[in-house]
Amino acid sequence: MTTMPQAAAQPAISLSSGGLLRRFGIWAHAIAVYLDRRAAIKALRQLDDRELRDIGLNRSQIEDAVRGLADPDLGGFGNGPVPQPVR
């Protein structure tokens, strides 16, 4: 039977740096979410007014829609009833 040297059993990163790595992960995730939202806003702003109407938005509602601030109980963003799927 072979044995592993004690150094090989040590974690590559000390436990004290776990908090730092966790914070870095949270920070990186926040940056990724921010960039995704900015890309979605840019894509929606490139649509013309008819295309925005087709998806139930006005130009002034783009940022709220990307952030998910629509109230589904109010029929989306106030542009009338939400269409129901055909069964």
mmCIF file with all atom_site columns, C-alpha atoms in Angstrom:
data_model
loop_
_atom_site.group_PDB
_atom_site.id
_atom_site.type_symbol
_atom_site.label_atom_id
_atom_site.label_alt_id
_atom_site.label_comp_id
_atom_site.label_asym_id
_atom_site.label_entity_id
_atom_site.label_seq_id
_atom_site.pdbx_PDB_ins_code
_atom_site.Cartn_x
_atom_site.Cartn_y
_atom_site.Cartn_z
_atom_site.occupancy
_atom_site.B_iso_or_equiv
_atom_site.pdbx_formal_charge
_atom_site.auth_seq_id
_atom_site.auth_comp_id
_atom_site.auth_asym_id
_atom_site.auth_atom_id
_atom_site.pdbx_PDB_model_num
ATOM 1  C CA . MET A 1 1  ? 0.000   0.000  0.000   1.00 0.00 ? 1  MET A CA 1
ATOM 2  C CA . THR A 1 2  ? 1.285   3.451  -0.863  1.00 0.00 ? 2  THR A CA 1
ATOM 3  C CA . THR A 1 3  ? 0.936   6.493  1.293   1.00 0.00 ? 3  THR A CA 1
ATOM 4  C CA . MET A 1 4  ? 0.523   10.077 0.242   1.00 0.00 ? 4  MET A CA 1
ATOM 5  C CA . PRO A 1 5  ? 2.867   12.646 1.653   1.00 0.00 ? 5  PRO A CA 1
ATOM 6  C CA . GLN A 1 6  ? 1.217   15.075 4.090   1.00 0.00 ? 6  GLN A CA 1
ATOM 7  C CA . ALA A 1 7  ? 1.760   18.032 1.714   1.00 0.00 ? 7  ALA A CA 1
ATOM 8  C CA . ALA A 1 8  ? -0.364  16.371 -0.985  1.00 0.00 ? 8  ALA A CA 1
ATOM 9  C CA . ALA A 1 9  ? -3.311  16.149 1.399   1.00 0.00 ? 9  ALA A CA 1
ATOM 10 C CA . GLN A 1 10 ? -3.320  19.894 2.075   1.00 0.00 ? 10 GLN A CA 1
ATOM 11 C CA . PRO A 1 11 ? -5.845  22.013 0.164   1.00 0.00 ? 11 PRO A CA 1
ATOM 12 C CA . ALA A 1 12 ? -4.359  24.058 -2.646  1.00 0.00 ? 12 ALA A CA 1
ATOM 13 C CA . ILE A 1 13 ? -5.968  27.207 -1.234  1.00 0.00 ? 13 ILE A CA 1
ATOM 14 C CA . SER A 1 14 ? -5.983  27.940 2.457   1.00 0.00 ? 14 SER A CA 1
ATOM 15 C CA . LEU A 1 15 ? -9.325  28.017 4.209   1.00 0.00 ? 15 LEU A CA 1
ATOM 16 C CA . SER A 1 16 ? -8.802  31.636 5.225   1.00 0.00 ? 16 SER A CA 1
ATOM 17 C CA . SER A 1 17 ? -8.961  32.684 1.578   1.00 0.00 ? 17 SER A CA 1
ATOM 18 C CA . GLY A 1 18 ? -12.410 31.088 1.171   1.00 0.00 ? 18 GLY A CA 1
ATOM 19 C CA . GLY A 1 19 ? -14.168 34.321 2.065   1.00 0.00 ? 19 GLY A CA 1
ATOM 20 C CA . LEU A 1 20 ? -12.104 36.222 -0.459  1.00 0.00 ? 20 LEU A CA 1
ATOM 21 C CA . LEU A 1 21 ? -12.882 33.687 -3.174  1.00 0.00 ? 21 LEU A CA 1
ATOM 22 C CA . ARG A 1 22 ? -16.569 33.761 -2.300  1.00 0.00 ? 22 ARG A CA 1
ATOM 23 C CA . ARG A 1 23 ? -16.611 37.552 -2.525  1.00 0.00 ? 23 ARG A CA 1
ATOM 24 C CA . PHE A 1 24 ? -14.812 37.434 -5.848  1.00 0.00 ? 24 PHE A CA 1
ATOM 25 C CA . GLY A 1 25 ? -17.401 34.944 -7.124  1.00 0.00 ? 25 GLY A CA 1
ATOM 26 C CA . ILE A 1 26 ? -20.271 37.163 -5.996  1.00 0.00 ? 26 ILE A CA 1
ATOM 27 C CA . TRP A 1 27 ? -18.613 40.167 -7.617  1.00 0.00 ? 27 TRP A CA 1
ATOM 28 C CA . ALA A 1 28 ? -17.998 38.280 -10.876 1.00 0.00 ? 28 ALA A CA 1
ATOM 29 C CA . HIS A 1 29 ? -21.621 37.097 -10.932 1.00 0.00 ? 29 HIS A CA 1
ATOM 30 C CA . ALA A 1 30 ? -22.885 40.651 -10.388 1.00 0.00 ? 30 ALA A CA 1
ATOM 31 C CA . ILE A 1 31 ? -20.741 41.908 -13.283 1.00 0.00 ? 31 ILE A CA 1
ATOM 32 C CA . ALA A 1 32 ? -22.032 39.109 -15.541 1.00 0.00 ? 32 ALA A CA 1
ATOM 33 C CA . VAL A 1 33 ? -25.668 39.913 -14.656 1.00 0.00 ? 33 VAL A CA 1
ATOM 34 C CA . TYR A 1 34 ? -25.060 43.618 -15.299 1.00 0.00 ? 34 TYR A CA 1
ATOM 35 C CA . LEU A 1 35 ? -23.494 42.923 -18.708 1.00 0.00 ? 35 LEU A CA 1
ATOM 36 C CA . ASP A 1 36 ? -26.334 40.552 -19.666 1.00 0.00 ? 36 ASP A CA 1
ATOM 37 C CA . ARG A 1 37 ? -28.925 43.180 -18.750 1.00 0.00 ? 37 ARG A CA 1
ATOM 38 C CA . ARG A 1 38 ? -27.111 45.896 -20.708 1.00 0.00 ? 38 ARG A CA 1
ATOM 39 C CA . ALA A 1 39 ? -26.965 43.588 -23.765 1.00 0.00 ? 39 ALA A CA 1
ATOM 40 C CA . ALA A 1 40 ? -30.706 42.855 -23.467 1.00 0.00 ? 40 ALA A CA 1
ATOM 41 C CA . ILE A 1 41 ? -31.511 46.565 -23.176 1.00 0.00 ? 41 ILE A CA 1
ATOM 42 C CA . LYS A 1 42 ? -29.369 47.316 -26.222 1.00 0.00 ? 42 LYS A CA 1
ATOM 43 C CA . ALA A 1 43 ? -31.075 44.579 -28.251 1.00 0.00 ? 43 ALA A CA 1
ATOM 44 C CA . LEU A 1 44 ? -34.554 45.823 -27.311 1.00 0.00 ? 44 LEU A CA 1
ATOM 45 C CA . ARG A 1 45 ? -33.668 49.425 -28.122 1.00 0.00 ? 45 ARG A CA 1
ATOM 46 C CA . GLN A 1 46 ? -32.708 48.333 -31.629 1.00 0.00 ? 46 GLN A CA 1
ATOM 47 C CA . LEU A 1 47 ? -36.262 47.079 -32.277 1.00 0.00 ? 47 LEU A CA 1
ATOM 48 C CA . ASP A 1 48 ? -38.699 49.418 -33.968 1.00 0.00 ? 48 ASP A CA 1
ATOM 49 C CA . ASP A 1 49 ? -41.918 50.518 -32.262 1.00 0.00 ? 49 ASP A CA 1
ATOM 50 C CA . ARG A 1 50 ? -44.063 47.902 -34.026 1.00 0.00 ? 50 ARG A CA 1
ATOM 51 C CA . GLU A 1 51 ? -41.788 45.069 -32.905 1.00 0.00 ? 51 GLU A CA 1
ATOM 52 C CA . LEU A 1 52 ? -41.840 46.382 -29.349 1.00 0.00 ? 52 LEU A CA 1
ATOM 53 C CA . ARG A 1 53 ? -45.650 46.575 -29.463 1.00 0.00 ? 53 ARG A CA 1
ATOM 54 C CA . ASP A 1 54 ? -45.727 42.950 -30.658 1.00 0.00 ? 54 ASP A CA 1
ATOM 55 C CA . ILE A 1 55 ? -44.013 41.871 -27.455 1.00 0.00 ? 55 ILE A CA 1
ATOM 56 C CA . GLY A 1 56 ? -46.133 44.195 -25.311 1.00 0.00 ? 56 GLY A CA 1
ATOM 57 C CA . LEU A 1 57 ? -43.635 46.957 -24.597 1.00 0.00 ? 57 LEU A CA 1
ATOM 58 C CA . ASN A 1 58 ? -43.295 50.670 -25.099 1.00 0.00 ? 58 ASN A CA 1
ATOM 59 C CA . ARG A 1 59 ? -39.863 52.192 -25.509 1.00 0.00 ? 59 ARG A CA 1
ATOM 60 C CA . SER A 1 60 ? -40.089 53.707 -22.018 1.00 0.00 ? 60 SER A CA 1
ATOM 61 C CA . GLN A 1 61 ? -40.635 50.264 -20.467 1.00 0.00 ? 61 GLN A CA 1
ATOM 62 C CA . ILE A 1 62 ? -37.543 48.514 -21.835 1.00 0.00 ? 62 ILE A CA 1
ATOM 63 C CA . GLU A 1 63 ? -35.340 48.838 -18.750 1.00 0.00 ? 63 GLU A CA 1
ATOM 64 C CA . ASP A 1 64 ? -38.145 47.812 -16.381 1.00 0.00 ? 64 ASP A CA 1
ATOM 65 C CA . ALA A 1 65 ? -38.906 44.792 -18.549 1.00 0.00 ? 65 ALA A CA 1
ATOM 66 C CA . VAL A 1 66 ? -35.284 43.684 -18.522 1.00 0.00 ? 66 VAL A CA 1
ATOM 67 C CA . ARG A 1 67 ? -35.149 44.064 -14.740 1.00 0.00 ? 67 ARG A CA 1
ATOM 68 C CA . GLY A 1 68 ? -38.347 42.002 -14.433 1.00 0.00 ? 68 GLY A CA 1
ATOM 69 C CA . LEU A 1 69 ? -40.418 44.759 -12.859 1.00 0.00 ? 69 LEU A CA 1
ATOM 70 C CA . ALA A 1 70 ? -43.625 43.888 -14.722 1.00 0.00 ? 70 ALA A CA 1
ATOM 71 C CA . ASP A 1 71 ? -46.644 43.058 -12.587 1.00 0.00 ? 71 ASP A CA 1
ATOM 72 C CA . PRO A 1 72 ? -48.287 39.966 -14.148 1.00 0.00 ? 72 PRO A CA 1
ATOM 73 C CA . ASP A 1 73 ? -51.510 40.660 -12.230 1.00 0.00 ? 73 ASP A CA 1
ATOM 74 C CA . LEU A 1 74 ? -51.854 43.916 -14.149 1.00 0.00 ? 74 LEU A CA 1
ATOM 75 C CA . GLY A 1 75 ? -51.543 42.269 -17.564 1.00 0.00 ? 75 GLY A CA 1
ATOM 76 C CA . GLY A 1 76 ? -47.865 42.832 -18.183 1.00 0.00 ? 76 GLY A CA 1
ATOM 77 C CA . PHE A 1 77 ? -46.945 46.487 -18.506 1.00 0.00 ? 77 PHE A CA 1
ATOM 78 C CA . GLY A 1 78 ? -50.416 47.959 -18.787 1.00 0.00 ? 78 GLY A CA 1
ATOM 79 C CA . ASN A 1 79 ? -50.848 47.425 -22.542 1.00 0.00 ? 79 ASN A CA 1
ATOM 80 C CA . GLY A 1 80 ? -53.992 45.374 -22.222 1.00 0.00 ? 80 GLY A CA 1
ATOM 81 C CA . PRO A 1 81 ? -54.684 41.756 -21.316 1.00 0.00 ? 81 PRO A CA 1
ATOM 82 C CA . VAL A 1 82 ? -52.001 39.112 -21.561 1.00 0.00 ? 82 VAL A CA 1
ATOM 83 C CA . PRO A 1 83 ? -52.797 36.774 -24.480 1.00 0.00 ? 83 PRO A CA 1
ATOM 84 C CA . GLN A 1 84 ? -53.639 33.254 -23.378 1.00 0.00 ? 84 GLN A CA 1
ATOM 85 C CA . PRO A 1 85 ? -52.207 30.228 -25.233 1.00 0.00 ? 85 PRO A CA 1
ATOM 86 C CA . VAL A 1 86 ? -54.506 28.450 -27.657 1.00 0.00 ? 86 VAL A CA 1
ATOM 87 C CA . ARG A 1 87 ? -55.492 24.986 -26.456 1.00 0.00 ? 87 ARG A CA 1
#
